[in-house]
Coordinates of C-alpha atoms in Angstrom, one line a residue:
Chain A
X1 CA -2.6 36.5 2.0
X2 CA -5.3 38.4 3.8
X3 CA -5.6 42.0 2.5
X4 CA -5.8 44.9 5.0
X5 CA -8.6 47.3 4.1
X6 CA -7.1 50.7 4.6
X7 CA -7.8 52.8 1.5
X8 CA -10.8 54.3 -0.3
X9 CA -9.9 52.4 -3.4
X10 CA -10.1 49.0 -1.6
X11 CA -13.5 49.9 -0.2
X12 CA -14.8 51.0 -3.6
X13 CA -13.5 47.7 -5.2
X14 CA -15.4 45.7 -2.5
X15 CA -18.5 47.7 -3.1
X16 CA -18.2 46.9 -6.8
X17 CA -17.4 43.2 -6.3
X18 CA -20.2 42.1 -3.9
X19 CA -24.0 42.3 -3.9
X20 CA -24.6 40.5 -0.5
X21 CA -23.1 41.6 2.8
X22 CA -23.6 39.0 5.6
X23 CA -22.8 40.3 9.1
X24 CA -22.1 38.7 12.3
X25 CA -23.5 41.1 15.0
X26 CA -21.7 41.0 18.4
X27 CA -18.1 42.0 18.0
X28 CA -18.9 43.5 14.5
X29 CA -21.8 45.9 14.9
X30 CA -21.8 46.2 18.6
X31 CA -20.0 45.0 21.8
X32 CA -22.7 44.0 24.2
X33 CA -24.9 47.1 24.4
X34 CA -22.4 49.5 22.8
X35 CA -22.7 50.3 19.2
X36 CA -19.3 50.4 17.5
X37 CA -18.3 53.6 15.7
X38 CA -19.5 54.4 12.2
X39 CA -21.6 51.3 12.0
X40 CA -24.9 53.1 11.2
X41 CA -23.1 55.1 8.5
X42 CA -21.5 52.0 7.0
X43 CA -24.8 50.2 6.8
X44 CA -26.4 53.3 5.2
X45 CA -23.6 53.4 2.7
X46 CA -24.3 49.8 1.7
X47 CA -28.0 50.4 1.4
X48 CA -27.4 53.5 -0.7
X49 CA -25.4 51.4 -3.0
X50 CA -28.3 48.9 -3.3
X51 CA -26.6 46.1 -1.4
X52 CA -28.5 43.2 0.2
X53 CA -27.8 42.8 3.9
X54 CA -28.2 39.7 6.1
X55 CA -27.4 39.7 9.8
X56 CA -26.3 36.2 10.9
X57 CA -26.1 35.5 14.6
X58 CA -25.6 32.5 16.7
X59 CA -27.2 34.0 19.8
X60 CA -30.3 31.8 20.3
X61 CA -31.5 33.6 23.3
X62 CA -33.1 36.3 21.0
X63 CA -35.8 35.8 18.3
X64 CA -35.7 37.9 15.1
X65 CA -38.3 40.2 16.7
X66 CA -36.0 40.7 19.7
X67 CA -33.2 41.5 17.3
X68 CA -35.2 44.2 15.5
X69 CA -35.8 45.8 18.9
X70 CA -32.1 45.6 19.7
X71 CA -31.2 47.2 16.3
X72 CA -33.7 50.0 16.9
X73 CA -32.6 50.6 20.5
X74 CA -29.0 51.0 19.3
X75 CA -30.1 53.4 16.7
X76 CA -29.8 51.1 13.6
X77 CA -33.2 51.8 12.0
X78 CA -35.1 50.3 9.1
X79 CA -33.9 46.7 9.5
X80 CA -36.4 44.1 8.2
X81 CA -37.2 40.8 9.8
X82 CA -36.1 38.8 6.7
X83 CA -32.7 40.5 7.0
X84 CA -32.1 38.8 10.4
X85 CA -31.0 35.2 10.6
X86 CA -30.6 33.9 14.1
X87 CA -29.8 30.4 15.3
X88 CA -33.2 30.3 17.1
X89 CA -35.0 31.0 13.8
X90 CA -32.7 28.6 11.9
X91 CA -33.3 25.8 14.4
X92 CA -37.1 26.3 14.3
X93 CA -37.0 26.4 10.6
X94 CA -35.0 23.2 10.5
X95 CA -37.6 21.4 12.7
X96 CA -40.3 22.6 10.3
X97 CA -38.8 22.5 6.8
X98 CA -36.2 19.7 7.1
X99 CA -37.6 17.4 9.8
X100 CA -41.2 18.3 8.9
X101 CA -42.2 17.6 12.5
X102 CA -46.0 17.4 12.8
X103 CA -47.4 20.5 14.5
X104 CA -49.1 18.4 17.2
X105 CA -45.7 17.3 18.5
X106 CA -44.0 19.4 21.1
X107 CA -40.4 20.4 21.4
X108 CA -38.4 20.2 24.7
X109 CA -36.2 23.3 24.9
X110 CA -33.0 23.7 26.8
X111 CA -32.7 27.4 26.1
X112 CA -34.4 30.8 26.2
X113 CA -37.3 32.7 24.8
X114 CA -35.7 33.3 21.4
X115 CA -36.2 29.6 20.5
X116 CA -39.7 29.5 22.0
X117 CA -40.8 32.5 20.0
X118 CA -39.5 31.3 16.7
X119 CA -41.1 27.8 17.2
X120 CA -44.3 29.5 18.3
X121 CA -44.4 31.6 15.1
X122 CA -44.1 28.3 13.1
X123 CA -47.0 26.8 15.1
X124 CA -45.2 24.6 17.5
X125 CA -45.7 24.2 21.3
X126 CA -42.7 23.9 23.6
X127 CA -42.0 22.7 27.1
X128 CA -39.0 23.6 29.3
X129 CA -37.2 26.6 27.9
X130 CA -37.9 29.8 29.8
X131 CA -40.8 28.4 31.9
X132 CA -40.1 29.6 35.4
X133 CA -41.5 26.4 36.8
X134 CA -38.1 24.8 36.0
X135 CA -36.0 27.5 37.7
X136 CA -36.0 25.5 40.9
X137 CA -33.7 23.4 43.1
X138 CA -33.2 19.9 41.7
X139 CA -35.5 17.3 43.2
X140 CA -35.1 13.7 42.0
X141 CA -38.8 13.2 42.4
X142 CA -39.7 16.1 40.0
X143 CA -42.7 14.8 38.0
X144 CA -41.1 15.7 34.6
X145 CA -38.1 13.4 35.4
X146 CA -40.3 10.5 36.1
X147 CA -43.0 11.0 33.5
X148 CA -41.7 12.2 30.1
X149 CA -44.2 13.8 27.8
X150 CA -44.8 11.4 24.9
X151 CA -45.9 14.2 22.6
X152 CA -42.4 15.6 22.6
X153 CA -41.0 14.9 19.2
X154 CA -37.6 16.8 19.3
X155 CA -35.1 18.4 21.6
X156 CA -33.5 21.8 20.9
X157 CA -30.5 22.9 23.0
X158 CA -28.9 26.3 23.1
X159 CA -27.6 28.9 25.4
X160 CA -29.4 29.7 28.7
X161 CA -28.1 31.6 31.6
X162 CA -30.8 29.9 33.6
X163 CA -29.3 26.5 33.2
X164 CA -29.7 24.2 36.2
X165 CA -29.4 20.5 37.1
X166 CA -33.1 19.9 36.8
X167 CA -33.2 21.2 33.2
X168 CA -30.0 19.3 32.2
X169 CA -31.4 16.1 33.8
X170 CA -34.8 16.3 32.0
X171 CA -33.0 17.1 28.7
X172 CA -30.9 14.0 29.2
X173 CA -34.0 11.8 29.7
X174 CA -35.5 13.1 26.4
X175 CA -32.2 12.5 24.6
X176 CA -32.1 8.9 26.0
X177 CA -35.8 8.3 25.3
X178 CA -37.0 5.7 22.7
X179 CA -33.5 4.3 22.3
X180 CA -32.0 7.8 21.7
X181 CA -34.3 8.4 18.7
X182 CA -35.7 11.9 19.3
X183 CA -34.0 14.5 17.0
X184 CA -31.4 16.5 18.8
X185 CA -30.9 20.0 17.4
X186 CA -28.2 22.4 18.7
X187 CA -28.7 26.1 17.9
X188 CA -25.0 26.6 17.7
X189 CA -21.8 25.2 19.3
X190 CA -19.8 28.2 20.2
X191 CA -17.7 27.3 23.3
X192 CA -17.7 30.9 24.6
X193 CA -18.9 34.4 23.7
X194 CA -17.4 37.7 24.7
X195 CA -19.1 39.9 27.3
X196 CA -17.6 43.0 28.8
X197 CA -14.1 42.0 28.0
X198 CA -14.5 38.4 29.4
X199 CA -15.3 35.1 27.8
X200 CA -18.5 33.6 29.0
X201 CA -19.9 30.1 28.8
X202 CA -21.3 29.6 25.3
X203 CA -24.2 27.3 24.0
X204 CA -21.7 24.7 22.8
X205 CA -20.3 24.3 26.3
X206 CA -23.7 23.8 27.8
X207 CA -24.7 21.4 25.0
X208 CA -21.5 19.4 25.8
X209 CA -23.0 18.4 29.2
X210 CA -26.1 16.7 27.7
X211 CA -24.1 15.4 24.7
X212 CA -21.4 13.8 26.9
X213 CA -24.1 12.4 29.3
X214 CA -26.3 11.0 26.6
X215 CA -23.4 9.8 24.4
X216 CA -25.1 11.7 21.5
X217 CA -23.8 14.4 19.2
X218 CA -26.4 16.9 17.9
X219 CA -28.2 15.6 14.7
X220 CA -28.1 19.2 13.4
X221 CA -26.3 22.4 14.3
X222 CA -28.2 25.5 13.2
X223 CA -25.5 28.1 13.8
X224 CA -22.3 29.2 12.2
X225 CA -20.1 27.7 10.9
X226 CA -22.6 24.9 10.1
X227 CA -23.7 25.0 6.5
X228 CA -27.4 24.2 7.3
X229 CA -27.6 27.8 8.4
X230 CA -26.0 29.0 5.1
X231 CA -28.4 26.8 3.2
X232 CA -31.3 28.5 4.9
X233 CA -30.0 31.9 4.1
X234 CA -29.4 31.0 0.4
X235 CA -32.9 29.5 0.2
X236 CA -34.3 32.8 1.2
X237 CA -31.9 34.7 -1.1
X238 CA -31.8 33.1 -4.5
X239 CA -29.2 35.5 -6.1
X240 CA -26.8 34.4 -3.3
X241 CA -27.6 30.8 -4.0
X242 CA -26.7 31.3 -7.6
X243 CA -23.6 33.3 -7.1
X244 CA -22.1 32.8 -3.6
X245 CA -18.9 34.5 -4.8
X246 CA -20.9 37.8 -5.0
X247 CA -21.4 37.5 -1.2
X248 CA -19.0 38.8 1.6
X249 CA -19.2 37.3 5.1
X250 CA -18.1 39.8 7.7
X251 CA -17.4 38.7 11.2
X252 CA -15.0 38.7 14.2
X253 CA -14.3 35.0 14.6
X254 CA -12.1 32.9 12.4
X255 CA -13.5 29.5 13.4
X256 CA -17.1 30.4 13.1
X257 CA -17.7 33.5 10.9
X258 CA -14.8 33.1 8.5
X259 CA -15.2 29.4 8.2
X260 CA -18.9 29.8 7.7
X261 CA -18.4 32.2 4.7
X262 CA -15.5 30.2 3.3
X263 CA -17.3 26.9 3.3
X264 CA -20.4 28.6 1.8
X265 CA -18.4 29.8 -1.2
X266 CA -18.4 33.5 -0.1
X267 CA -15.4 35.8 0.4
X268 CA -14.7 36.8 4.0
X269 CA -13.7 39.8 6.0
X270 CA -12.5 39.7 9.5
X271 CA -12.9 42.8 11.8
X272 CA -10.6 43.1 14.8
X273 CA -13.2 44.6 17.1
X274 CA -14.1 41.2 18.6
X275 CA -12.0 38.3 19.9
X276 CA -9.4 37.9 17.1
X277 CA -6.2 39.9 16.5
X278 CA -3.8 40.1 13.5
X279 CA -1.8 37.4 15.3
X280 CA -4.8 35.0 15.3
X281 CA -4.9 35.3 11.5
X282 CA -1.2 34.5 11.2
X283 CA -1.6 31.5 13.5
X284 CA -4.8 30.1 11.9
X285 CA -5.3 27.8 9.0
X286 CA -8.4 29.9 8.0
X287 CA -7.3 32.9 6.0
X288 CA -10.0 35.5 5.4
X289 CA -10.0 37.4 2.1
X290 CA -9.7 40.7 3.9
X291 CA -9.4 42.1 7.4
X292 CA -10.2 45.6 8.7
X293 CA -9.6 47.2 12.1
X294 CA -13.3 47.9 12.4
X295 CA -16.4 47.7 10.2
X296 CA -16.7 51.5 10.4
X297 CA -13.5 51.9 8.4
X298 CA -15.7 51.2 5.3
X299 CA -17.5 54.5 5.9
X300 CA -14.5 56.5 7.2
X301 CA -12.3 55.5 4.3
X302 CA -14.9 56.7 1.7
X303 CA -14.9 60.2 3.2
Chain B
X1 CA -13.2 -15.8 30.2
X2 CA -15.0 -14.2 33.1
X3 CA -16.0 -16.8 35.7
X4 CA -19.5 -16.8 37.2
X5 CA -19.4 -17.0 41.0
X6 CA -22.1 -19.5 41.8
X7 CA -20.6 -22.1 44.1
X8 CA -19.4 -22.3 47.7
X9 CA -16.0 -23.6 46.4
X10 CA -15.5 -20.6 44.2
X11 CA -16.2 -18.3 47.2
X12 CA -13.8 -20.2 49.4
X13 CA -11.1 -20.0 46.7
X14 CA -11.6 -16.2 46.4
X15 CA -11.4 -15.9 50.2
X16 CA -8.1 -17.8 50.1
X17 CA -6.6 -15.9 47.2
X18 CA -7.2 -12.2 48.2
X19 CA -6.3 -10.2 51.3
X20 CA -7.7 -6.8 50.0
X21 CA -11.3 -6.3 48.9
X22 CA -11.9 -2.9 47.3
X23 CA -15.6 -2.0 46.8
X24 CA -17.4 0.5 44.7
X25 CA -20.5 1.5 46.8
X26 CA -23.5 2.5 44.8
X27 CA -24.7 -0.4 42.6
X28 CA -22.7 -2.8 44.7
X29 CA -23.6 -2.3 48.4
X30 CA -26.7 -0.2 47.9
X31 CA -28.9 1.4 45.2
X32 CA -29.6 5.0 46.2
X33 CA -30.9 4.6 49.8
X34 CA -31.7 0.9 49.6
X35 CA -29.2 -1.6 51.0
X36 CA -28.8 -4.6 48.7
X37 CA -29.5 -8.1 50.2
X38 CA -26.9 -9.9 52.3
X39 CA -24.4 -7.1 52.0
X40 CA -23.9 -6.7 55.8
X41 CA -23.5 -10.4 56.1
X42 CA -20.9 -10.5 53.3
X43 CA -18.9 -7.7 54.8
X44 CA -19.0 -9.5 58.2
X45 CA -17.8 -12.7 56.5
X46 CA -14.8 -10.8 55.0
X47 CA -13.9 -9.2 58.4
X48 CA -14.2 -12.5 60.2
X49 CA -11.7 -13.9 57.7
X50 CA -9.4 -11.0 58.5
X51 CA -9.6 -9.3 55.1
X52 CA -8.8 -5.7 54.6
X53 CA -11.6 -3.6 53.1
X54 CA -11.5 -0.4 51.2
X55 CA -14.6 1.4 49.9
X56 CA -13.8 3.4 46.8
X57 CA -16.4 5.9 45.5
X58 CA -16.4 8.6 42.8
X59 CA -19.2 10.5 44.5
X60 CA -17.6 13.7 45.4
X61 CA -20.7 15.3 47.0
X62 CA -19.9 13.4 50.2
X63 CA -16.9 13.5 52.5
X64 CA -15.6 10.4 54.3
X65 CA -17.4 11.5 57.4
X66 CA -20.7 11.7 55.4
X67 CA -20.0 8.2 54.1
X68 CA -19.5 6.8 57.6
X69 CA -23.0 8.3 58.5
X70 CA -24.5 6.7 55.3
X71 CA -23.0 3.3 56.2
X72 CA -24.3 3.5 59.7
X73 CA -27.8 4.7 58.5
X74 CA -28.0 1.7 56.2
X75 CA -27.1 -0.6 59.0
X76 CA -23.5 -1.3 58.0
X77 CA -21.7 -0.8 61.3
X78 CA -18.0 -0.5 62.4
X79 CA -16.6 1.1 59.2
X80 CA -13.5 3.2 59.8
X81 CA -12.7 6.4 58.1
X82 CA -9.5 5.1 56.6
X83 CA -11.5 2.3 54.9
X84 CA -13.3 4.9 52.9
X85 CA -11.7 6.4 49.8
X86 CA -13.9 9.1 48.1
X87 CA -13.0 11.2 45.1
X88 CA -13.5 14.3 47.3
X89 CA -10.8 13.0 49.7
X90 CA -8.6 11.9 46.9
X91 CA -8.8 15.3 45.2
X92 CA -8.0 17.2 48.5
X93 CA -5.2 14.8 49.1
X94 CA -3.8 15.4 45.6
X95 CA -3.8 19.2 46.2
X96 CA -2.0 18.7 49.5
X97 CA 0.4 15.8 48.8
X98 CA 1.1 16.0 45.1
X99 CA 0.7 19.7 44.3
X100 CA 1.8 20.7 47.8
X101 CA -0.3 23.9 47.5
X102 CA 0.6 26.3 50.3
X103 CA -2.2 26.4 53.0
X104 CA -2.6 30.2 52.6
X105 CA -3.9 29.6 49.0
X106 CA -7.6 29.1 48.5
X107 CA -9.4 26.6 46.2
X108 CA -12.3 27.5 44.0
X109 CA -14.8 24.7 44.1
X110 CA -17.4 23.8 41.5
X111 CA -19.0 21.1 43.6
X112 CA -20.5 20.2 46.9
X113 CA -19.7 20.0 50.6
X114 CA -17.8 16.7 50.4
X115 CA -15.0 18.5 48.7
X116 CA -15.1 21.4 51.0
X117 CA -15.0 19.2 54.1
X118 CA -12.0 17.2 52.9
X119 CA -10.1 20.3 52.0
X120 CA -11.0 21.9 55.3
X121 CA -9.7 18.9 57.2
X122 CA -6.4 19.3 55.4
X123 CA -6.3 23.0 56.4
X124 CA -7.4 24.7 53.1
X125 CA -10.0 27.4 52.7
X126 CA -12.4 27.2 49.8
X127 CA -14.6 29.6 47.9
X128 CA -17.6 28.8 45.7
X129 CA -18.8 25.2 46.4
X130 CA -21.9 24.9 48.5
X131 CA -21.9 28.6 49.5
X132 CA -25.6 29.7 49.1
X133 CA -24.4 33.2 48.0
X134 CA -23.8 31.6 44.6
X135 CA -27.2 30.0 44.3
X136 CA -28.6 33.0 42.5
X137 CA -29.7 34.1 39.1
X138 CA -26.8 35.0 36.7
X139 CA -25.8 38.6 36.7
X140 CA -23.0 39.7 34.4
X141 CA -22.1 42.4 37.0
X142 CA -21.5 39.9 39.8
X143 CA -18.4 41.0 41.7
X144 CA -16.7 37.6 41.6
X145 CA -16.8 37.6 37.8
X146 CA -15.1 41.0 37.6
X147 CA -12.7 40.6 40.5
X148 CA -11.1 37.2 40.8
X149 CA -9.5 36.3 44.1
X150 CA -5.8 36.3 43.6
X151 CA -5.3 34.0 46.6
X152 CA -7.0 31.2 44.7
X153 CA -4.3 28.6 43.8
X154 CA -6.3 25.8 42.3
X155 CA -9.7 24.8 40.9
X156 CA -11.6 21.6 41.8
X157 CA -14.6 20.6 39.8
X158 CA -17.0 17.8 40.6
X159 CA -20.7 16.9 40.8
X160 CA -23.2 19.5 42.0
X161 CA -26.9 19.5 41.6
X162 CA -26.8 23.2 42.4
X163 CA -24.9 23.9 39.2
X164 CA -25.8 27.3 37.6
X165 CA -24.5 29.7 35.0
X166 CA -22.9 32.0 37.6
X167 CA -20.8 29.1 39.1
X168 CA -19.9 27.8 35.6
X169 CA -18.9 31.3 34.5
X170 CA -16.7 32.0 37.6
X171 CA -15.1 28.6 37.2
X172 CA -14.3 29.5 33.6
X173 CA -12.6 32.8 34.7
X174 CA -10.4 30.9 37.1
X175 CA -9.5 28.3 34.5
X176 CA -8.5 31.1 32.1
X177 CA -6.7 33.1 34.7
X178 CA -2.9 33.7 34.5
X179 CA -2.7 32.2 31.0
X180 CA -4.6 29.0 32.1
X181 CA -2.0 28.2 34.7
X182 CA -4.1 27.4 37.9
X183 CA -4.2 23.6 38.5
X184 CA -7.5 22.1 37.4
X185 CA -8.5 19.0 39.4
X186 CA -11.5 16.9 38.5
X187 CA -12.9 14.7 41.2
X188 CA -14.0 12.1 38.6
X189 CA -15.3 12.1 35.0
X190 CA -18.3 9.8 35.2
X191 CA -20.7 10.9 32.4
X192 CA -23.7 9.7 34.3
X193 CA -24.7 7.9 37.5
X194 CA -27.8 5.8 38.2
X195 CA -30.6 7.1 40.4
X196 CA -34.0 5.4 40.8
X197 CA -33.7 3.5 37.6
X198 CA -32.6 6.6 35.6
X199 CA -29.3 7.9 34.4
X200 CA -28.5 11.3 35.9
X201 CA -25.9 13.9 34.8
X202 CA -22.6 12.9 36.3
X203 CA -19.6 15.0 37.3
X204 CA -17.8 14.4 34.0
X205 CA -20.7 15.9 32.1
X206 CA -20.6 19.1 34.2
X207 CA -16.9 19.3 33.9
X208 CA -17.2 19.0 30.1
X209 CA -18.8 22.5 30.1
X210 CA -15.9 24.3 31.8
X211 CA -13.4 22.1 30.0
X212 CA -14.9 22.8 26.5
X213 CA -15.3 26.5 27.3
X214 CA -11.7 26.9 28.7
X215 CA -10.1 24.6 26.1
X216 CA -8.5 22.8 29.1
X217 CA -8.5 19.2 30.1
X218 CA -8.3 18.5 33.9
X219 CA -4.6 18.3 35.0
X220 CA -5.6 15.4 37.4
X221 CA -8.6 13.2 37.7
X222 CA -9.0 11.8 41.2
X223 CA -11.6 9.2 40.6
X224 CA -11.9 5.7 39.2
X225 CA -10.5 4.6 36.7
X226 CA -7.7 7.1 37.1
X227 CA -4.7 5.5 38.7
X228 CA -3.9 8.6 40.9
X229 CA -6.7 7.3 43.1
X230 CA -5.3 3.8 43.1
X231 CA -1.8 5.2 44.0
X232 CA -3.4 7.0 47.0
X233 CA -5.0 3.8 48.2
X234 CA -1.8 1.8 47.8
X235 CA 0.1 4.5 49.6
X236 CA -2.2 4.1 52.6
X237 CA -2.1 0.3 52.3
X238 CA 1.5 -0.9 51.9
X239 CA 0.7 -4.7 51.6
X240 CA -1.5 -3.9 48.6
X241 CA 1.2 -1.7 47.1
X242 CA 3.6 -4.7 47.4
X243 CA 1.2 -7.4 46.1
X244 CA -1.6 -5.8 44.1
X245 CA -2.5 -9.3 42.8
X246 CA -3.7 -10.1 46.4
X247 CA -6.4 -7.5 45.9
X248 CA -9.8 -7.8 44.3
X249 CA -11.7 -4.8 43.0
X250 CA -15.5 -5.3 43.1
X251 CA -17.8 -2.9 41.2
X252 CA -20.7 -2.5 38.9
X253 CA -19.1 -0.7 36.0
X254 CA -16.8 -2.1 33.4
X255 CA -15.3 1.2 32.2
X256 CA -14.6 2.7 35.7
X257 CA -14.5 0.0 38.4
X258 CA -13.2 -2.9 36.4
X259 CA -10.7 -0.8 34.4
X260 CA -9.6 0.8 37.7
X261 CA -8.8 -2.6 39.2
X262 CA -7.2 -4.0 36.1
X263 CA -4.9 -1.1 35.5
X264 CA -3.9 -1.2 39.1
X265 CA -2.8 -4.8 38.9
X266 CA -5.7 -6.2 40.9
X267 CA -8.2 -8.9 40.0
X268 CA -11.7 -7.8 39.4
X269 CA -15.3 -8.8 40.1
X270 CA -18.3 -7.3 38.4
X271 CA -21.7 -7.5 40.1
X272 CA -24.8 -7.2 38.0
X273 CA -26.8 -5.1 40.5
X274 CA -25.8 -1.8 38.9
X275 CA -25.7 -0.7 35.3
X276 CA -24.0 -3.6 33.6
X277 CA -25.5 -6.9 32.3
X278 CA -24.0 -10.2 31.2
X279 CA -24.3 -8.8 27.7
X280 CA -22.2 -5.8 28.5
X281 CA -19.3 -8.1 29.5
X282 CA -19.6 -9.9 26.2
X283 CA -19.6 -6.7 24.3
X284 CA -16.7 -5.0 26.2
X285 CA -13.0 -5.2 25.8
X286 CA -12.6 -5.1 29.5
X287 CA -13.0 -8.6 30.9
X288 CA -13.4 -8.9 34.7
X289 CA -11.8 -11.9 36.4
X290 CA -15.2 -12.9 37.9
X291 CA -18.8 -11.8 37.9
X292 CA -21.6 -12.4 40.4
X293 CA -25.3 -11.7 40.2
X294 CA -25.0 -9.7 43.4
X295 CA -22.4 -9.2 46.2
X296 CA -24.6 -11.0 48.7
X297 CA -24.1 -14.2 46.8
X298 CA -20.7 -14.4 48.6
X299 CA -22.6 -14.9 51.9
X300 CA -25.4 -16.9 50.6
X301 CA -23.2 -19.4 48.7
X302 CA -21.2 -20.1 51.9
X303 CA -24.4 -21.1 53.8

């Protein structure tokens, strides 16, 4: 039974019970460019109580530095880079720490600058991605289609609103190259994401195209609910690694955020400011530990 | 056991046995813009013997009129419009004859001019498709995203090399509209198609994006191997309807062309000028009646 957070006593009990508060961002802290009410005050409350905070986001179009700017712009101050865990960083980290790809190998990117920046910080060169040279009408004689770069050692695919047939086609050639042996990393596989009250095409839906065409599933998915992202967070936060039950994952999606926390051994809290409703909880197999109408209730209920 | 066509006697037996010869085009008659050897002579031979010919193609970017031009340009003369069965025509026909969509309703098209032309010939208006107004950078404030056209009564999706995030996003909004009730027609679901020795992104891979994002499978697939296309061909060719075993489906793909013929009750012939090899036949569950190294062997073997 998912408990509804609607009293000061419940909030205080939660503040006692957990040391780590993991947050999904869009739909929890903000909606698009609009900060949700009492979010700053709730985060301040957690910091005053000495809680560790981790922001976990599947949006791969932004790097951690981009996120710091977004937090500041929305008036959420004092966030540190190591508190931000994006799928672009997690993917770059996976290439570096797990695949141990040599730095002289390049990465073909179907995605945006967030991925490129995180890879660059780790010392990798990329091709594709946000390079405007690929924002052109498809031409079957494009040199990249006919002459693949042999120094490419991996493919990362994520969300890009600059997707086009040329980029999809080149991505397919790299996925088929060397008998389909180049590692294929997906930043995340969200089918959609909410924007201004509408569902938009998510990274997972774009990745479906190259996945279906190549007959390959991604070798790794570095976004919620995949546990490779949780493993990375725990690796950077040893107390959470030791006692995952002292962590609370807060999000607005059952099949990504809540599943991510649950499978990682954390308790979970669903907020109803994103895409789910009370009805979705009733209809789902995934039962969060708690739900709240909005994150800001934490602060408001303590007043 | 698939018989290898390599003698004059076999060709003569086939000419006796079948009245209808159904052809896939790319990989059988031509490769891209290159006519395969002895194709014209083989088609002439069939016509001299009084055979009925039907060209069946999943390429929805072309209309039947476009195909007539392509046949003529490659030197294949005298083809009639009713001999050409493309997935664009089959999709338009499905909207008209099966769905009986009123002509005052429009169709949102994720695809190219082939679909638009066939729909126009049947009296329908389209939006989206090849309209250059949609070949632009994504903007979340694009009016079409925020104000769907209520006169749209169906969605057709097929191959377009002008795919972009705006078109995919608008397609998604129509697929979600009215509780996902607008009919969703796929021209075909080929994952890839061959172009200049490479595999390119096929209609099916593009459709996967909007299918995954909307959580909807197409309500109808008007391309091989789907039998709605075979039903249309038979409807236009009553003798084939009565005696499908007097028909031979010739193609270069086991999982589309050969399956299409087999499930339609026709015999099948695989040519090895496209993507399959002798090894693919051995490894597949789908066993064609015959195979030939190339279609032109029909003519050459009779000399």
